[in-house]
CSV table of C-alpha atoms and ligand atoms in Angstrom, one decimal:
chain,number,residue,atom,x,y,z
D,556,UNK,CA,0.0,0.0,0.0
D,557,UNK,CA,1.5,3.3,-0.9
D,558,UNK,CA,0.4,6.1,1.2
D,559,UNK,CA,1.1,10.1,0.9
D,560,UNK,CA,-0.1,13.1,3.2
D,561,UNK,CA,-0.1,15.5,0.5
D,562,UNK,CA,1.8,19.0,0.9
D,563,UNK,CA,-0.4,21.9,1.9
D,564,UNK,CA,1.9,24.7,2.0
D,565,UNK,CA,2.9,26.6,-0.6
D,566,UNK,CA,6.3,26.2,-1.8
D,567,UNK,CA,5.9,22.7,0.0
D,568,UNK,CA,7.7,21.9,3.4
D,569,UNK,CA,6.5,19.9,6.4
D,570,UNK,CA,4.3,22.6,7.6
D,571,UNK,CA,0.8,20.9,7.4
D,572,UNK,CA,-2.1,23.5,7.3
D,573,UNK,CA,-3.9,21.2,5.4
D,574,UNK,CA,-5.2,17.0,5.3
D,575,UNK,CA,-5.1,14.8,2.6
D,576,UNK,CA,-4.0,11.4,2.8
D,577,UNK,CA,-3.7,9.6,-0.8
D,578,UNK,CA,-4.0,5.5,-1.2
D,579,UNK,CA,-2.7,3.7,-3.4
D,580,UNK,CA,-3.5,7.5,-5.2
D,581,UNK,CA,-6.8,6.6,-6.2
D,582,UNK,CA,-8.5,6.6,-2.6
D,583,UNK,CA,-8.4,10.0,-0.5
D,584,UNK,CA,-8.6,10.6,3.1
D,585,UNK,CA,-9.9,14.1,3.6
D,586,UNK,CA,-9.7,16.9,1.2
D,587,UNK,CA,-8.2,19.5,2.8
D,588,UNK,CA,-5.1,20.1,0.1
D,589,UNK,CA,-6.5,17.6,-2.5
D,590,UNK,CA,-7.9,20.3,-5.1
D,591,UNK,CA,-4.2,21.6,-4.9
D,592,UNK,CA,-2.5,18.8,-6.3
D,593,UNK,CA,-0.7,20.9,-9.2
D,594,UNK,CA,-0.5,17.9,-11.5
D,595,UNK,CA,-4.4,18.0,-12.7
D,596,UNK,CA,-3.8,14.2,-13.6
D,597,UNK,CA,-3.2,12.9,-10.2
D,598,UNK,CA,-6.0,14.5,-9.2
D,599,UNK,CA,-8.1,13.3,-12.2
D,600,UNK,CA,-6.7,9.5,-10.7
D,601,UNK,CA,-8.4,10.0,-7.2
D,602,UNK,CA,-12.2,8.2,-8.1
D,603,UNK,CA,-13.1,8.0,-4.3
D,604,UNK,CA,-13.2,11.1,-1.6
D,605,UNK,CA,-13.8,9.8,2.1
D,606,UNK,CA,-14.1,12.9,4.8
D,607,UNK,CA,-13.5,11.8,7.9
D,608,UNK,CA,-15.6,15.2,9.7
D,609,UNK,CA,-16.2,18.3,8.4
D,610,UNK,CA,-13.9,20.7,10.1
D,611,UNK,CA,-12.2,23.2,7.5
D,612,UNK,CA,-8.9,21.5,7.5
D,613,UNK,CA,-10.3,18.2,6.1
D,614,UNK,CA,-12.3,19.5,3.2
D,615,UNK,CA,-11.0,23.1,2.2
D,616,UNK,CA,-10.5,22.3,-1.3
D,617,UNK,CA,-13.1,19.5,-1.9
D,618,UNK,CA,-14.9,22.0,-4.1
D,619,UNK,CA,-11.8,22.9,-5.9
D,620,UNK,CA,-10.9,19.4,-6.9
D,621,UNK,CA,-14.5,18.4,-7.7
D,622,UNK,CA,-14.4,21.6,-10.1
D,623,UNK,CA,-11.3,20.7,-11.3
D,624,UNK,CA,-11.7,16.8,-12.1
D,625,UNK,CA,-15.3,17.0,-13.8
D,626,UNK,CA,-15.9,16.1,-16.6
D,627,UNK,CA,-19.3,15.8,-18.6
D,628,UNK,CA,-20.5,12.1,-18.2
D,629,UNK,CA,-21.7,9.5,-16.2
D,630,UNK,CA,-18.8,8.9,-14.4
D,631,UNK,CA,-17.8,10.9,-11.0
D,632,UNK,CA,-16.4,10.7,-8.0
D,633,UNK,CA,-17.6,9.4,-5.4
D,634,UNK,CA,-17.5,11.0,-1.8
D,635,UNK,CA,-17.9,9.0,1.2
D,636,UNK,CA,-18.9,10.2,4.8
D,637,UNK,CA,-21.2,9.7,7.2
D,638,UNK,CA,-24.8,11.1,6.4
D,639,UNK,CA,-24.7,13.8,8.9
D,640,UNK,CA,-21.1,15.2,7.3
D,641,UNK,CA,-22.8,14.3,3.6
D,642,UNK,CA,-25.6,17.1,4.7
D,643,UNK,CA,-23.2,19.7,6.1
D,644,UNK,CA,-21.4,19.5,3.5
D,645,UNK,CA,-24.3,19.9,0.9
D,646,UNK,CA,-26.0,22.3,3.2
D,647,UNK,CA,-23.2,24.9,3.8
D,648,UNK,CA,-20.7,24.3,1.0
D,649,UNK,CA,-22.3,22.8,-2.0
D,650,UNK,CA,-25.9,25.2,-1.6
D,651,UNK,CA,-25.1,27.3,-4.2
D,652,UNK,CA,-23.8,30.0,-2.7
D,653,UNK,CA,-20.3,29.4,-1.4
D,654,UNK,CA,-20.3,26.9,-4.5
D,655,UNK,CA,-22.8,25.7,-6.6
D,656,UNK,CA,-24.9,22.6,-5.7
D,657,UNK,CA,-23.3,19.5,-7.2
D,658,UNK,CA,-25.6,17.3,-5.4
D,659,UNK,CA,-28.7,18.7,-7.2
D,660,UNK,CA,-26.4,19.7,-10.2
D,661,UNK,CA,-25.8,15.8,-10.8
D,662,UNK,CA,-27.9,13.8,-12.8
D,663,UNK,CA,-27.5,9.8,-13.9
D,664,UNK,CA,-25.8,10.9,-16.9
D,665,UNK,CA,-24.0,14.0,-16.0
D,666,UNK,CA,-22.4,13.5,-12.2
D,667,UNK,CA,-20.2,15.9,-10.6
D,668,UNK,CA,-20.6,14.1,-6.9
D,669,UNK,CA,-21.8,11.1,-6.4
D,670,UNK,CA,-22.3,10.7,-2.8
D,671,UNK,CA,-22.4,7.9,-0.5
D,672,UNK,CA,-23.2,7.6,3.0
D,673,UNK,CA,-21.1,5.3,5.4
D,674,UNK,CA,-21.9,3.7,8.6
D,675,UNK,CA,-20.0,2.8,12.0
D,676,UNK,CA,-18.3,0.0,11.7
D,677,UNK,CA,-19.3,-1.4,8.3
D,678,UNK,CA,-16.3,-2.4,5.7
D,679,UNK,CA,-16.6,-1.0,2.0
D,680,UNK,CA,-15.0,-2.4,-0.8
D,681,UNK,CA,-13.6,0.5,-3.1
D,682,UNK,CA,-10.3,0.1,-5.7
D,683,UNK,CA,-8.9,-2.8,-4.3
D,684,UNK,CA,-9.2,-1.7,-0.8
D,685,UNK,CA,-11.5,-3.1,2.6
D,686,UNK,CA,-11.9,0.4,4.6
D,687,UNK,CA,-13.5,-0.1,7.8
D,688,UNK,CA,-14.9,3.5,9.3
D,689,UNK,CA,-14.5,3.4,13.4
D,690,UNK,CA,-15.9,6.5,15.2
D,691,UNK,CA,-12.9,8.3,17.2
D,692,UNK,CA,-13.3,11.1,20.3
D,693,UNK,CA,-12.8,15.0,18.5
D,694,UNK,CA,-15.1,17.6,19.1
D,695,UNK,CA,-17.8,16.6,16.8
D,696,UNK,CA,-18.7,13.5,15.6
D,697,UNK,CA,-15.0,12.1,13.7
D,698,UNK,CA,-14.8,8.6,11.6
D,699,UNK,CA,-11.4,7.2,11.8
D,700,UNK,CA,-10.5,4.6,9.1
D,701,UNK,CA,-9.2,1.3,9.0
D,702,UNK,CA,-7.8,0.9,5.4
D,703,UNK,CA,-6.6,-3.3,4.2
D,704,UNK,CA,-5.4,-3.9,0.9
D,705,UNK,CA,-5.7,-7.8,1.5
D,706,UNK,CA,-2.0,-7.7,2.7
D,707,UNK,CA,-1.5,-5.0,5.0
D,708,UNK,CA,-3.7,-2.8,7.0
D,709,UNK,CA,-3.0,1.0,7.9
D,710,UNK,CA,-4.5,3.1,10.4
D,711,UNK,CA,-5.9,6.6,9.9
D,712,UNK,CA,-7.6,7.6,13.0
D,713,UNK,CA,-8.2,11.3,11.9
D,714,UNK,CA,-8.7,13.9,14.1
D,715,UNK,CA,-8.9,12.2,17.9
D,716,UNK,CA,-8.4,12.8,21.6
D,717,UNK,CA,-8.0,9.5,23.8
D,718,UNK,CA,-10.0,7.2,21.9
D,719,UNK,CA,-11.1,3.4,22.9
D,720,UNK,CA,-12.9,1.4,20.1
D,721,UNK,CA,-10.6,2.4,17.3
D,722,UNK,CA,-7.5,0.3,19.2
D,723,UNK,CA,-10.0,-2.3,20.7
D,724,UNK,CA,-10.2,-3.3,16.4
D,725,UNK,CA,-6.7,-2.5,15.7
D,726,UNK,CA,-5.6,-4.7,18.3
D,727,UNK,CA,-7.3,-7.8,16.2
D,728,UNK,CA,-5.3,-7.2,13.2
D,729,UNK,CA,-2.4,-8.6,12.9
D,730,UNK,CA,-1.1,-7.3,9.9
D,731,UNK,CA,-1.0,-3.3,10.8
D,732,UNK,CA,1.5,-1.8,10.0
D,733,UNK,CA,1.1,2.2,10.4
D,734,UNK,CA,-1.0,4.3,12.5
D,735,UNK,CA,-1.0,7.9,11.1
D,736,UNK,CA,-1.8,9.7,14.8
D,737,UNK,CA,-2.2,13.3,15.5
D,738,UNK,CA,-0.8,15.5,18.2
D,739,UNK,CA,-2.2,18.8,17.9
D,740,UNK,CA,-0.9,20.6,20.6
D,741,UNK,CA,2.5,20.7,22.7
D,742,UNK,CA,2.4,18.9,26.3
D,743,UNK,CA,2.3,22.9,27.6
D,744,UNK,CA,-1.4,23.4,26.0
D,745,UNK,CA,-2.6,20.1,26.8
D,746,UNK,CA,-5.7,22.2,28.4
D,747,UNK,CA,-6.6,23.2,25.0
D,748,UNK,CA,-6.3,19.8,23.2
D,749,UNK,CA,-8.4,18.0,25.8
D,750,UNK,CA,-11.2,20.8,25.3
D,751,UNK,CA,-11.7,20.3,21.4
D,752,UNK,CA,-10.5,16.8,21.3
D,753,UNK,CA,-6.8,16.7,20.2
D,754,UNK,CA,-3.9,14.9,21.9
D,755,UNK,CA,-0.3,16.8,23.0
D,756,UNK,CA,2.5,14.8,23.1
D,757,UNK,CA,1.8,13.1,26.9
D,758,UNK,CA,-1.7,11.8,25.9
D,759,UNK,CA,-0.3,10.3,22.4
D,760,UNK,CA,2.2,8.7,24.4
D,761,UNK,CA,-0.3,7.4,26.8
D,762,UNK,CA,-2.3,6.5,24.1
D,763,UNK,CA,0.2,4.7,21.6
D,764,UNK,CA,0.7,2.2,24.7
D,765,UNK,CA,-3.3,1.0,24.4
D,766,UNK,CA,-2.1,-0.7,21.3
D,767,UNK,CA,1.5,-2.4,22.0
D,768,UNK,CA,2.0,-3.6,18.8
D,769,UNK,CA,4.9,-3.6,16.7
D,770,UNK,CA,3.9,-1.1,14.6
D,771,UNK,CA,4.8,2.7,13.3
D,772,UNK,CA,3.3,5.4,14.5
D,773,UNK,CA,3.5,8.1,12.2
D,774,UNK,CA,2.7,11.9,13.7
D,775,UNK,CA,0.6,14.0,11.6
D,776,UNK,CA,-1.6,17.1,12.2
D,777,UNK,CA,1.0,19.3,14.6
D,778,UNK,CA,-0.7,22.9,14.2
D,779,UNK,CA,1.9,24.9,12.6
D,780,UNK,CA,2.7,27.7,15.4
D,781,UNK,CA,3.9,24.4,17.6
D,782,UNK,CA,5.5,22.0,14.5
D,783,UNK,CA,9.1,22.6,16.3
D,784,UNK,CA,7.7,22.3,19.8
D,785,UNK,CA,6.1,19.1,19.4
D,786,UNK,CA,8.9,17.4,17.4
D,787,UNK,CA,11.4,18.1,20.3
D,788,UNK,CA,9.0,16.5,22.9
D,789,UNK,CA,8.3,13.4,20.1
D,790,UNK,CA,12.2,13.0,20.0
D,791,UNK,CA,12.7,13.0,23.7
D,792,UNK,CA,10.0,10.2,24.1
D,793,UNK,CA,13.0,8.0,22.7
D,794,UNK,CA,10.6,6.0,20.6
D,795,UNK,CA,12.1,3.9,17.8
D,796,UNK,CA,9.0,3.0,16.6
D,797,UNK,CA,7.8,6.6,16.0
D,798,UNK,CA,8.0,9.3,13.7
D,799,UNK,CA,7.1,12.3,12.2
D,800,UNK,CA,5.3,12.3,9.2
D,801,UNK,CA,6.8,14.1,6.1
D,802,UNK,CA,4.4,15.7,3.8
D,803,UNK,CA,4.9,14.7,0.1
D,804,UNK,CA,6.9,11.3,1.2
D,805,UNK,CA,5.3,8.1,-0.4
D,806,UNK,CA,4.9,5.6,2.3
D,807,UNK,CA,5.0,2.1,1.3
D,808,UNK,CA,3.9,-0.8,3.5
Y,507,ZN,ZN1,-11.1,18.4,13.4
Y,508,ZN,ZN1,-8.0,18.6,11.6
């Protein structure tokens, strides 16, 4: 499985403003820098969106890259999320006013969005890929996602404070191999993390040990203003088996 948190800064550098996890680059997780992909033709590639919540980070430029991949025709791509995120996102992006309504727009033979609602805990099947979606603890109601490609099995929890059923079905896989876990805030702000549902570096530490597998944990989603401040407390945990992410490597597993 190859696996890439897409650059959201412009020129690109590990500052992460942004989410978008490509799979295998036809599956995306979130679609926060996805409609800035500046070769059109990887973004043309991506046939399946899934948004994990709909906080401005994880969908900024879903409306960008569905205006940029259309074309006339049946076929579309699909965006998956649970129904309550499907209807935020149709009622206060796509409603014609901050962008025009692709969900009434599309019709059987000329799509822009096809969307599809997702449920707690049940597996889809979509380009070679079982994705499980797990609900995680954030500040509003967050799906976390188990992605298996029939050989190995990669976590991406999304955006999540201490969490318990995610690693309760992690812990019955044995072939995971990555967990892509955020820490949001440094250990001094852990206040603010544990009020909107984040983790700092203590609680990610705490919380990697729920799941003591032999496995990489892969830090993603450090709010810009504390990137540096974070990394140092990562590095002192002394923890081989954990890293921080680099935007725009390709991950393979
Ligand atoms: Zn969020
Ligand atoms: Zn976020």
């Amino acid at each position: 499985m190859r696996v890439e948190l897409l650059p959201s800064s412009i020129p690109a550098s590990d500052s992460q403003f942004l989410v978008t996890f490509l799979v295998n680059d036809e599956v995306a997780v979130d679609a926060g820098s996805l409609g800035l992909l500046c070769d059109i033709r990887r973004q043309r590639r991506v046939k399946h969106v899934c948004i994990t919540h709909e906080h401005l980070d994880h969908i900024a430029s879903l409306g960008i890259f569905l205006e940029n991949v259309y074309e006339p025709g049946p076929e579309s791509v699909e965006l998956l999320a649970s129904r309550e995120v499907l209807d935020f996102l149709h009622d206060d992006m796509f409603n014609g006013r901050v962008w025009p309504d692709f969900f009434a727009l599309s019709a059987p033979d000329n799509s822009f969005v096809i969307p599809t609602a997702i449920e707690p805990l049940q597996p889809f099947k979509r380009a070679g890929l079982t994705i499980t979606p797990v609900p995680v603890s954030h500040g509003v109601d967050t799906t976390g996602l188990i992605v298996d490609d029939g050989t190995v099995t990669v976590a991406f929890p999304s955006d999540t404070g201490p969490t318990t059923l995610l690693w309760q079905r992690l812990a019955e896989i044995d072939r995971l191999k990555a967990v892509f876990l955020e820490v949001s805030f440094p250990n001094s702000r852990r206040d603010l993390a544990t009020l909107t549902g984040h983790h700092c570096t203590e609680t990610f530490a705490a919380e990697i040990r729920k799941l003591p597998k032999d496995v990489r944990w892969i830090v993603v989603h450090r709010k810009p203003r504390y990137a540096a401040e974070i990394a140092d407390e990562i590095a002192a945990l002394g923890l081989a088996s954990v890293e921080v992410v680099r935007p725009g490597e390709v991950y393979e597993f």
